[in-house]
PDB file of C-alpha atoms in Angstrom:
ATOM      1  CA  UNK A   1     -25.383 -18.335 -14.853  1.00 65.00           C
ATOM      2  CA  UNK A   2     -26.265 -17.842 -11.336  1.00 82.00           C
ATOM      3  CA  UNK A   3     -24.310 -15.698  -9.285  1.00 94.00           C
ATOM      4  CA  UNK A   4     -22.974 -15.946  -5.977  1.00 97.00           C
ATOM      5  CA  UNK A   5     -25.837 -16.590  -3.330  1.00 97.00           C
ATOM      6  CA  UNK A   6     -26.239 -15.484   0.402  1.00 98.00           C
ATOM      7  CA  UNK A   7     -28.780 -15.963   3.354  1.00 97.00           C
ATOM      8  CA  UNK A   8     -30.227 -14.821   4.702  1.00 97.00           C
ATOM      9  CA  UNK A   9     -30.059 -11.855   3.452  1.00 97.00           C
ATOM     10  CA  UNK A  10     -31.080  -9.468   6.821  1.00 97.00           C
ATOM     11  CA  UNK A  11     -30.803 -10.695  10.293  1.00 98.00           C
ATOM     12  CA  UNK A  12     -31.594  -9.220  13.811  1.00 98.00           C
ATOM     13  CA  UNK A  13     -30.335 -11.107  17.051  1.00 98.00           C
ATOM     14  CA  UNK A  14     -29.873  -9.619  20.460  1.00 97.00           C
ATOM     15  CA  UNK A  15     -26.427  -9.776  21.683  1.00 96.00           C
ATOM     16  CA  UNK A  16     -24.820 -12.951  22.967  1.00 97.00           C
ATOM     17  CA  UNK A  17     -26.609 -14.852  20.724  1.00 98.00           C
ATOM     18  CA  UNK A  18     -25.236 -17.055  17.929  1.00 98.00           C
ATOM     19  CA  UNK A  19     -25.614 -16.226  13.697  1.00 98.00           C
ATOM     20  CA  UNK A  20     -24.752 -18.684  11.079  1.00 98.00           C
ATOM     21  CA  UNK A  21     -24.638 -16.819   7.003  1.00 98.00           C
ATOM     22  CA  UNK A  22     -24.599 -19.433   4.194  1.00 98.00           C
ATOM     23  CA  UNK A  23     -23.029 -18.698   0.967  1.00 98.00           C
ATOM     24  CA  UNK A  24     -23.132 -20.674  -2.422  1.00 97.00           C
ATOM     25  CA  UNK A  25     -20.741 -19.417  -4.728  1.00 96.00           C
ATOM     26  CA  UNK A  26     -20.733 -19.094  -8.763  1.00 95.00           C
ATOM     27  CA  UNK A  27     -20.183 -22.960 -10.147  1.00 93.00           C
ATOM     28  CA  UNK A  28     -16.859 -23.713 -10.630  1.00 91.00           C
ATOM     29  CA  UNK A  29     -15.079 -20.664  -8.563  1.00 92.00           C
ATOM     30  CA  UNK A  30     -12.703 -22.348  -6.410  1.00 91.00           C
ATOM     31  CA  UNK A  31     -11.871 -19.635  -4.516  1.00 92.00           C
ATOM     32  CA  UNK A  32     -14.324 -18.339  -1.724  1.00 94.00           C
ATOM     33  CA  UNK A  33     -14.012 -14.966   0.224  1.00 95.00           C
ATOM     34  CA  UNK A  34     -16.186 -13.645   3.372  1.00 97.00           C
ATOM     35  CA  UNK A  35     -15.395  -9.624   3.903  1.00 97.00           C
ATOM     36  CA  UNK A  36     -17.292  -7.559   6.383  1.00 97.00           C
ATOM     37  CA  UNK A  37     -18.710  -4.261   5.437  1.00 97.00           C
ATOM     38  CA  UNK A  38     -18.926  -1.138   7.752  1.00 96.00           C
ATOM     39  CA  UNK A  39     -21.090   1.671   6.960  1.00 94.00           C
ATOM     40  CA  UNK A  40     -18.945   4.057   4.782  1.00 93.00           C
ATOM     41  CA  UNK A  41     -16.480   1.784   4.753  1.00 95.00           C
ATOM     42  CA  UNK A  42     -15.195  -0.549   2.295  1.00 96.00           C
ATOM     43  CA  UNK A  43     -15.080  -4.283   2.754  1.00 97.00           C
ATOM     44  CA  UNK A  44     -12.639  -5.770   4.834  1.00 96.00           C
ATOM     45  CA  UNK A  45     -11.358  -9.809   4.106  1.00 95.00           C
ATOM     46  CA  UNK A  46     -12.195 -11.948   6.753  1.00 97.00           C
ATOM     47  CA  UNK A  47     -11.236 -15.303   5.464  1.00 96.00           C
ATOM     48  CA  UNK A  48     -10.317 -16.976   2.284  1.00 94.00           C
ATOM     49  CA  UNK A  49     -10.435 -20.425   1.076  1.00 94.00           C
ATOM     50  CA  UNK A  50      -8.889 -22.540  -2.008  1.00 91.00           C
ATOM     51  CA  UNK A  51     -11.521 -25.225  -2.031  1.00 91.00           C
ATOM     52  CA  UNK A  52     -11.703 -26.547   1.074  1.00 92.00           C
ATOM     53  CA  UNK A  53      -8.340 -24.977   2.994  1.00 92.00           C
ATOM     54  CA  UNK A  54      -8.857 -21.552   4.705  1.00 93.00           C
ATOM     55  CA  UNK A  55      -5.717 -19.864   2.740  1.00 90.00           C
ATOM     56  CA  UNK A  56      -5.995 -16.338   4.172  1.00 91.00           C
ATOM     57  CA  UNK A  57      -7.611 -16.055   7.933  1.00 93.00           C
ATOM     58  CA  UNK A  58      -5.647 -13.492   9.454  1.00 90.00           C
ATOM     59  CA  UNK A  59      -8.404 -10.865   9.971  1.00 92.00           C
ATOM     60  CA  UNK A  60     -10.628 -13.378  11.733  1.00 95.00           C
ATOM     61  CA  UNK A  61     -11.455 -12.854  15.239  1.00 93.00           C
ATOM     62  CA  UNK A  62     -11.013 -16.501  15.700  1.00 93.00           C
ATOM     63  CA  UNK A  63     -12.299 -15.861  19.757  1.00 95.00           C
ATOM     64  CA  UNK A  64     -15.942 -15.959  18.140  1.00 97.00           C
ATOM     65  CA  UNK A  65     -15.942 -16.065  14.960  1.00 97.00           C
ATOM     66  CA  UNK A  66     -15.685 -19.221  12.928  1.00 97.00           C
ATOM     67  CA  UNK A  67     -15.835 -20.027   9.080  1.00 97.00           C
ATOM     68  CA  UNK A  68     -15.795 -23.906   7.343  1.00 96.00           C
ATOM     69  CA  UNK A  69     -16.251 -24.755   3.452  1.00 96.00           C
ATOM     70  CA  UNK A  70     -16.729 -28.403   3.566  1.00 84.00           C
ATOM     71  CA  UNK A  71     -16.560 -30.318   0.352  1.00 87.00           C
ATOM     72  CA  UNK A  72     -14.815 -27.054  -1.248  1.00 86.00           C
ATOM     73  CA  UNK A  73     -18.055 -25.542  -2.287  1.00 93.00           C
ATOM     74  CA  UNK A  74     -20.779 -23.926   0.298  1.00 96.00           C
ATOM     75  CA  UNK A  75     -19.407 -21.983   2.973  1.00 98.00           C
ATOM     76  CA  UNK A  76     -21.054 -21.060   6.464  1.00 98.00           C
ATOM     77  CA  UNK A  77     -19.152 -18.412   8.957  1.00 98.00           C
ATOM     78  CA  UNK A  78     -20.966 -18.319  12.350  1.00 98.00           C
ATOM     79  CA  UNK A  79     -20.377 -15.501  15.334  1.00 98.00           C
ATOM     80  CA  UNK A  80     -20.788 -16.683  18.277  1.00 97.00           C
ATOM     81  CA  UNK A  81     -21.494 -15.067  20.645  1.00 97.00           C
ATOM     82  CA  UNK A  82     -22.270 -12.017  18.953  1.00 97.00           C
ATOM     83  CA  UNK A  83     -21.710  -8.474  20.056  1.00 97.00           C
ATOM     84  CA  UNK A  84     -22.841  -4.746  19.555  1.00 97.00           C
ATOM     85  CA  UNK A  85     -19.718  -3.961  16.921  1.00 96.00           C
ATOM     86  CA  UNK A  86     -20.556  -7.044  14.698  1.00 97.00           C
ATOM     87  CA  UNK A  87     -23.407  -5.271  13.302  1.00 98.00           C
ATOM     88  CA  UNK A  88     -22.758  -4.818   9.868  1.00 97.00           C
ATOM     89  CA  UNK A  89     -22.970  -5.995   5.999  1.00 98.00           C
ATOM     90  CA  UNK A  90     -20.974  -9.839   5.530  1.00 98.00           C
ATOM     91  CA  UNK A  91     -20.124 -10.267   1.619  1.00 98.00           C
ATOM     92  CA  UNK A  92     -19.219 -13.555  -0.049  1.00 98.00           C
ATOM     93  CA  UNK A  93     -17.541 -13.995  -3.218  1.00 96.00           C
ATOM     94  CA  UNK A  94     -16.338 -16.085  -5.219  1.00 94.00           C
ATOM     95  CA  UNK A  95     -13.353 -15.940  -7.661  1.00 91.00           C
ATOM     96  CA  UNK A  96     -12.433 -18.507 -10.505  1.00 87.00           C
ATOM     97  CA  UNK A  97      -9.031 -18.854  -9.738  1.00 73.00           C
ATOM     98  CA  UNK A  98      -6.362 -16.183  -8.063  1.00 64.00           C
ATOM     99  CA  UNK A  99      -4.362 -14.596 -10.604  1.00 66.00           C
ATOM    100  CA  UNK A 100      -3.211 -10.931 -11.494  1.00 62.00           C
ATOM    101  CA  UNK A 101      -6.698  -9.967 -13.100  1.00 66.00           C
ATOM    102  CA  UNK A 102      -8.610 -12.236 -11.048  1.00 78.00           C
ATOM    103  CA  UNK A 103     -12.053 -11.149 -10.550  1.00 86.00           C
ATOM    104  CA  UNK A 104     -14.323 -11.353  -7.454  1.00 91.00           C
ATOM    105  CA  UNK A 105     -17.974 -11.330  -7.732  1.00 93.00           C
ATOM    106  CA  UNK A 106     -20.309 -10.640  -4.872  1.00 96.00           C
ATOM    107  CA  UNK A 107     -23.050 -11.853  -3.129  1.00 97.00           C
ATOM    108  CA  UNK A 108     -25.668  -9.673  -2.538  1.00 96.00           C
ATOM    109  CA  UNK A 109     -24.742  -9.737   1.568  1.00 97.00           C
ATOM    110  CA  UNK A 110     -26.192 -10.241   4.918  1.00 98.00           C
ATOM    111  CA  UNK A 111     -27.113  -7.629   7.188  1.00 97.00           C
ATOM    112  CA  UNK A 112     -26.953  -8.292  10.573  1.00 98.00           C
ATOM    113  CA  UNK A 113     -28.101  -6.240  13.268  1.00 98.00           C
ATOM    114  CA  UNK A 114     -26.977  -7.362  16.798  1.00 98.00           C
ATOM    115  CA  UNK A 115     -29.375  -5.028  19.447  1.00 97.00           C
TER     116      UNK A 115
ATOM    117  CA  UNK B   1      -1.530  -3.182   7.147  1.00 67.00           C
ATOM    118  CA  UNK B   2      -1.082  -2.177   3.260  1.00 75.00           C
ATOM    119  CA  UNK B   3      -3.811   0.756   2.870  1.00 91.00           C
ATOM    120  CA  UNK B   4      -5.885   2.248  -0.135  1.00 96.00           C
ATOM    121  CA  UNK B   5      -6.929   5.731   0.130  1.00 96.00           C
ATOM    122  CA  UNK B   6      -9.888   7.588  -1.206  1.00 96.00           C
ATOM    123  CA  UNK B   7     -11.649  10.985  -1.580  1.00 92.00           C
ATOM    124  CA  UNK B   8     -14.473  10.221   0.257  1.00 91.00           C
ATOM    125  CA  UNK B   9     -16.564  12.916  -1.642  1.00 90.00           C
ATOM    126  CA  UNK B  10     -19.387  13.250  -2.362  1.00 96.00           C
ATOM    127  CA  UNK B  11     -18.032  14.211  -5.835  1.00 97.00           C
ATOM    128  CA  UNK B  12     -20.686  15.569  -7.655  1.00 98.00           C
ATOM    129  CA  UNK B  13     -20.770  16.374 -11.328  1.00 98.00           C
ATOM    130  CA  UNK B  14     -23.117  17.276 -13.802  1.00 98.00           C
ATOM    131  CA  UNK B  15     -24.932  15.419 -16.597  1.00 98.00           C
ATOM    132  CA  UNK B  16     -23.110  14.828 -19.508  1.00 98.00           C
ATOM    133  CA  UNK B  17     -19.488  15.693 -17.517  1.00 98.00           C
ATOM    134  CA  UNK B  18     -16.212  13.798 -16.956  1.00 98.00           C
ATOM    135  CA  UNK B  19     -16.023  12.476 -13.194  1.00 98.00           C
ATOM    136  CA  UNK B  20     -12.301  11.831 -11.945  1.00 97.00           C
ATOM    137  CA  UNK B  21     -11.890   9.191  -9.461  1.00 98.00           C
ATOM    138  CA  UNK B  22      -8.683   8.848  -7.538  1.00 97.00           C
ATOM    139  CA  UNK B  23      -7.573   6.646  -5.549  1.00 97.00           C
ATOM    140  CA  UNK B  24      -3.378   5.850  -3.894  1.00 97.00           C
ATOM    141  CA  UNK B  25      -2.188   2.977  -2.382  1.00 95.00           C
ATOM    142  CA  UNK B  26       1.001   2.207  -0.265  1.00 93.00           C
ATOM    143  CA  UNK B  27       1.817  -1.042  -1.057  1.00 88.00           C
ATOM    144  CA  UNK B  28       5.027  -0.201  -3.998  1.00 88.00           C
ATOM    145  CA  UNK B  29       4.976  -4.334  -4.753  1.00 87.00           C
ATOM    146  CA  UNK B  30       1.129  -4.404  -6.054  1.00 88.00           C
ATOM    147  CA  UNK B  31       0.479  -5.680  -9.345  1.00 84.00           C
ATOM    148  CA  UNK B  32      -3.104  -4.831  -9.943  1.00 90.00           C
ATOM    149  CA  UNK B  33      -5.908  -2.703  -9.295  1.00 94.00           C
ATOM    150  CA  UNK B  34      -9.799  -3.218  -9.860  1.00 95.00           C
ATOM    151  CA  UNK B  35     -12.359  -0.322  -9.262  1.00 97.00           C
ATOM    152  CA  UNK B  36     -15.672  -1.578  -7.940  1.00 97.00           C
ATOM    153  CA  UNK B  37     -19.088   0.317  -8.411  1.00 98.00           C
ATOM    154  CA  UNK B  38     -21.724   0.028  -5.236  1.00 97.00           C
ATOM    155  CA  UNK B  39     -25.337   1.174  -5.814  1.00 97.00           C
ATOM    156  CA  UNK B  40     -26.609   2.300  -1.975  1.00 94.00           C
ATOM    157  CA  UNK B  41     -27.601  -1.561  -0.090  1.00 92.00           C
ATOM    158  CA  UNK B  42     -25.926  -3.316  -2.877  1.00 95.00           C
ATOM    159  CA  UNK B  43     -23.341  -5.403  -3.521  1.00 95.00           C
ATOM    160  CA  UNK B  44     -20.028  -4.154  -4.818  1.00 96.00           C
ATOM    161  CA  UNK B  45     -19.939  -5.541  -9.037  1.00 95.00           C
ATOM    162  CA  UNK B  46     -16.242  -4.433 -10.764  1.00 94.00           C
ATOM    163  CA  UNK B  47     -16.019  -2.193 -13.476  1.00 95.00           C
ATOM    164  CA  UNK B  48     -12.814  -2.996 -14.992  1.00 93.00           C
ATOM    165  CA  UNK B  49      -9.374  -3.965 -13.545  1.00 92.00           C
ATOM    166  CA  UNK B  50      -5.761  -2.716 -14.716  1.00 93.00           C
ATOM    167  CA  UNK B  51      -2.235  -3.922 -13.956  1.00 87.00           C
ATOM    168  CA  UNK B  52      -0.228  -2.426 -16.683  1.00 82.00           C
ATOM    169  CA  UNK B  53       0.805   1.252 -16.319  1.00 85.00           C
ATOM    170  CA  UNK B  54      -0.914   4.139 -18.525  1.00 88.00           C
ATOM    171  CA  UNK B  55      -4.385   3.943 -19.646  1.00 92.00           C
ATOM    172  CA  UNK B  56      -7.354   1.112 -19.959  1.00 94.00           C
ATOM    173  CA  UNK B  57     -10.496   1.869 -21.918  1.00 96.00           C
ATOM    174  CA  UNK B  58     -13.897  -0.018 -21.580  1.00 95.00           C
ATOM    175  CA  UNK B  59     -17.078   2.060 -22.700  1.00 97.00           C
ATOM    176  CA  UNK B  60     -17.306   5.418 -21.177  1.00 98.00           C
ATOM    177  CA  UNK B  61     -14.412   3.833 -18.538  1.00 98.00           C
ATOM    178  CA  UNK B  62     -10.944   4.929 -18.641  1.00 97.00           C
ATOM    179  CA  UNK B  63      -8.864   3.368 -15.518  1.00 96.00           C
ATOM    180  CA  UNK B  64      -5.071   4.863 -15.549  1.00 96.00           C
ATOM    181  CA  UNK B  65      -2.410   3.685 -13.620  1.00 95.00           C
ATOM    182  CA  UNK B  66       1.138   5.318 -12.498  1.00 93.00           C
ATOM    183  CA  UNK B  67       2.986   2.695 -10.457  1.00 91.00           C
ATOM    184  CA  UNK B  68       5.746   5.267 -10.081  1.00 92.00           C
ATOM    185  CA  UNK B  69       3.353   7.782  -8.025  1.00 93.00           C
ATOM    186  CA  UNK B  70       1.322   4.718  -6.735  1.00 94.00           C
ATOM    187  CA  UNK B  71      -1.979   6.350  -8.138  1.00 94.00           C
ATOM    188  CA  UNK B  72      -4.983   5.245 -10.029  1.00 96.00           C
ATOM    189  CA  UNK B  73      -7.919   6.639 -11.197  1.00 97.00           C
ATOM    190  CA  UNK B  74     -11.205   5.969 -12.961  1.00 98.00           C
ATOM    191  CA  UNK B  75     -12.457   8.881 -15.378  1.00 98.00           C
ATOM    192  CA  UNK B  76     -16.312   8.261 -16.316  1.00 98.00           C
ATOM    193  CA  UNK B  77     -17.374  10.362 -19.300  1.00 98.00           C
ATOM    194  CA  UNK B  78     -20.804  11.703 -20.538  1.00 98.00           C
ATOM    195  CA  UNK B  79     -21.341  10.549 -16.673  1.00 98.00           C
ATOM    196  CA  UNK B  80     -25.203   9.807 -16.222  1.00 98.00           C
ATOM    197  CA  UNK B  81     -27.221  10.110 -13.418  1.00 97.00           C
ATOM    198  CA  UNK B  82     -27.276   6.010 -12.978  1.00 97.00           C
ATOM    199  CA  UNK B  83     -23.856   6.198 -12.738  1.00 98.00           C
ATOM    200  CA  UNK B  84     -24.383   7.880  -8.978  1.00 98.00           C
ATOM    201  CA  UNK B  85     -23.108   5.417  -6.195  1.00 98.00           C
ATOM    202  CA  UNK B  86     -19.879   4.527  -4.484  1.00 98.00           C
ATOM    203  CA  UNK B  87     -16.513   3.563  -6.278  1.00 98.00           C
ATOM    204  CA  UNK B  88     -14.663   1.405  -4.448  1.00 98.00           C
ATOM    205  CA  UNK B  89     -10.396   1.112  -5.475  1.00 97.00           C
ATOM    206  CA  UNK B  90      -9.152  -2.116  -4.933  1.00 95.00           C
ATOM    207  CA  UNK B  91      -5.786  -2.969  -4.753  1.00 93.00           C
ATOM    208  CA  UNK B  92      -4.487  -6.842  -4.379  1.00 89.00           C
ATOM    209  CA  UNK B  93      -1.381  -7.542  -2.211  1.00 82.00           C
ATOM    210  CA  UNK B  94       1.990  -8.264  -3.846  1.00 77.00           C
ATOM    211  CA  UNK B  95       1.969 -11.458  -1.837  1.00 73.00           C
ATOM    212  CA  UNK B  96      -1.033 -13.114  -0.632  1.00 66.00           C
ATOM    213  CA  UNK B  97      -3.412 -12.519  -3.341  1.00 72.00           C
ATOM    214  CA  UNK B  98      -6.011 -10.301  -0.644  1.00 82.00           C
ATOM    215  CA  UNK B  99      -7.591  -7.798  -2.039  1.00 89.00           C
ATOM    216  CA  UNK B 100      -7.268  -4.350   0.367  1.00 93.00           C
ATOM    217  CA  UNK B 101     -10.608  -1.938  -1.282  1.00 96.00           C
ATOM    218  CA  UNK B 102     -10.202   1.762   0.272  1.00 97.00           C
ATOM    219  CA  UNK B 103     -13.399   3.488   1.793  1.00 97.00           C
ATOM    220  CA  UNK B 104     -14.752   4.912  -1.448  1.00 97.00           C
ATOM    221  CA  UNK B 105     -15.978   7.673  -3.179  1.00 97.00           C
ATOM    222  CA  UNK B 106     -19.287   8.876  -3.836  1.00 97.00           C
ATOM    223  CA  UNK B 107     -20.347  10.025  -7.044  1.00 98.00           C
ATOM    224  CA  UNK B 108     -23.148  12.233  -7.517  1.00 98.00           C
ATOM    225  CA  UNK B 109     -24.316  12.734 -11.096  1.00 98.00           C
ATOM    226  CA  UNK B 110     -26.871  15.557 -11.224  1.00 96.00           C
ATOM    227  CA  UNK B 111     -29.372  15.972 -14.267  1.00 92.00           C
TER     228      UNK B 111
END
C-alpha cells in the first residue's frame, strides 16, 4: 500500500513569491491534515479536512495562506505571498477516520526555503 | 492553546539500556495519547498510541499513562543505537479531534 505522497519534496523561492505543495493521501483515508514543522519543534496543524470540508482551520493564516481538497481526495495549500518565517518543513497526513486511536500517517514533507 | 511538554534532551543512554521518555500535557479532558518516532529529515511514523490508564506493551515499547498526574511516558528497552532520533508525544484534544505533538525529545543510544 502506498503511503501518503508529497511534492515536491524541497523548494527554494525568494520572498514574495507564491508556493503551491500537493499531497495524495493513503487510499481510502478520508481525513487529510497539513501541519507545519519548525526546526526543533514539533508539528503544528494547519488545516484539516473530512473529505472535501476544511473541519479544523483555525491555525491558518488565512491573509496568505490558502488550502482546497477538491473531490475529497488530493489536497494543494499555496502561500502566497511568501515570507522569511514560512521557511520550514509542511507535513500531510492522512487518517482513516477520526476516532480515539485514530492514527495519522505522514508524508515524507516539503521543505521550503523562502530567501 | 492546550500544550504538550517535553524534555528536550538530548537523552542519551547506552546500548542495551532502558530509555524513559516523558512527556505532560494540560489538557485534563484528553482521551488519548500517541508517541511518534522522527529519524533526523524524516517524517514523524507512530509507535504505538494509549488511551486507557496504566501500561501498553508492543515489542521493546511500553507507553504508560496516569490521567490523574496528566503524564505519559514511553520506556524503550535493550534500546539500540537505531532507535536514536526524536520522540514526539502527541496528545488529541478532548473536543476537536486535533492532535497538539510537544517539541520532542532526543534520544541518543550510544554503542
Amino acid at each position: 500500500e502506498a503511503g501518503v505522497v508529497q511534492s515536491p519534496r524541497y523548494k527554494i523561492i525568494e520572498k514574495k513569491q507564491p508556493v503551491a505543495f500537493w499531497c495524495n493521501p493513503i487510499s481510502g483515508h478520508n481525513t487529510l491534515y497539513w501541519y507545519l514543522q519548525n526546526l526543533g519543534q514539533g508539528p503544528e496543524l494547519l488545516i484539516r479536512y473530512e473529505n472535501e470540508e476544511a473541519v479544523d482551520d483555525s491555525q491558518l493564516p488565512k491573509d496568505r495562506f490558502s488550502a482546497e481538497r477538491l473531490k475529497g481526495v488530493d489536497s494543494t495549500l499555496k502561500i502566497q505571498p511568501a515570507e522569511l518565517g514560512d521557511s520550514a518543513v509542511y507535513l500531510c497526513a492522512s487518517s482513516l477516520k477520526a476516532g480515539l486511536g485514530e492514527t495519522q500517517y505522514f508524508g515524507p514533507g516539503t521543505r521550503l526555503l523562502v530567501l | 492553546q492546550k500544550e504538550v511538554e517535553q524534555n528536550s534532551g538530548p537523552l542519551s543512554v547506552p546500548e542495551g539500556a532502558i530509555a524513559s521518555l516523558n512527556c505532560t500535557y494540560s489538557d485534563r479532558g484528553s482521551q488519548s495519547f500517541f508517541w511518534y518516532r522522527q529519524y533526523s529529515g524524516k517524517s514523524p511514523e507512530l509507535i504505538m498510541f494509549i488511551y486507557s490508564n496504566g501500561d501498553k506493551e508492543d515489542g521493546r515499547f511500553t507507553a504508560q499513562l496516569n490521567k490523574a498526574s496528566q503524564y505519559v511516558s514511553l520506556l524503550i528497552r535493550d534500546s539500540q543505537p537505531s532507535d536514536s532520533a526524536t520522540y514526539l508525544c502527541a496528545v488529541k484534544e478532548e473536543y476537536g479531534n486535533k492532535l497538539v505533538f510537544g517539541a520532542g525529545t532526543i534520544l541518543r543510544v550510544k554503542s
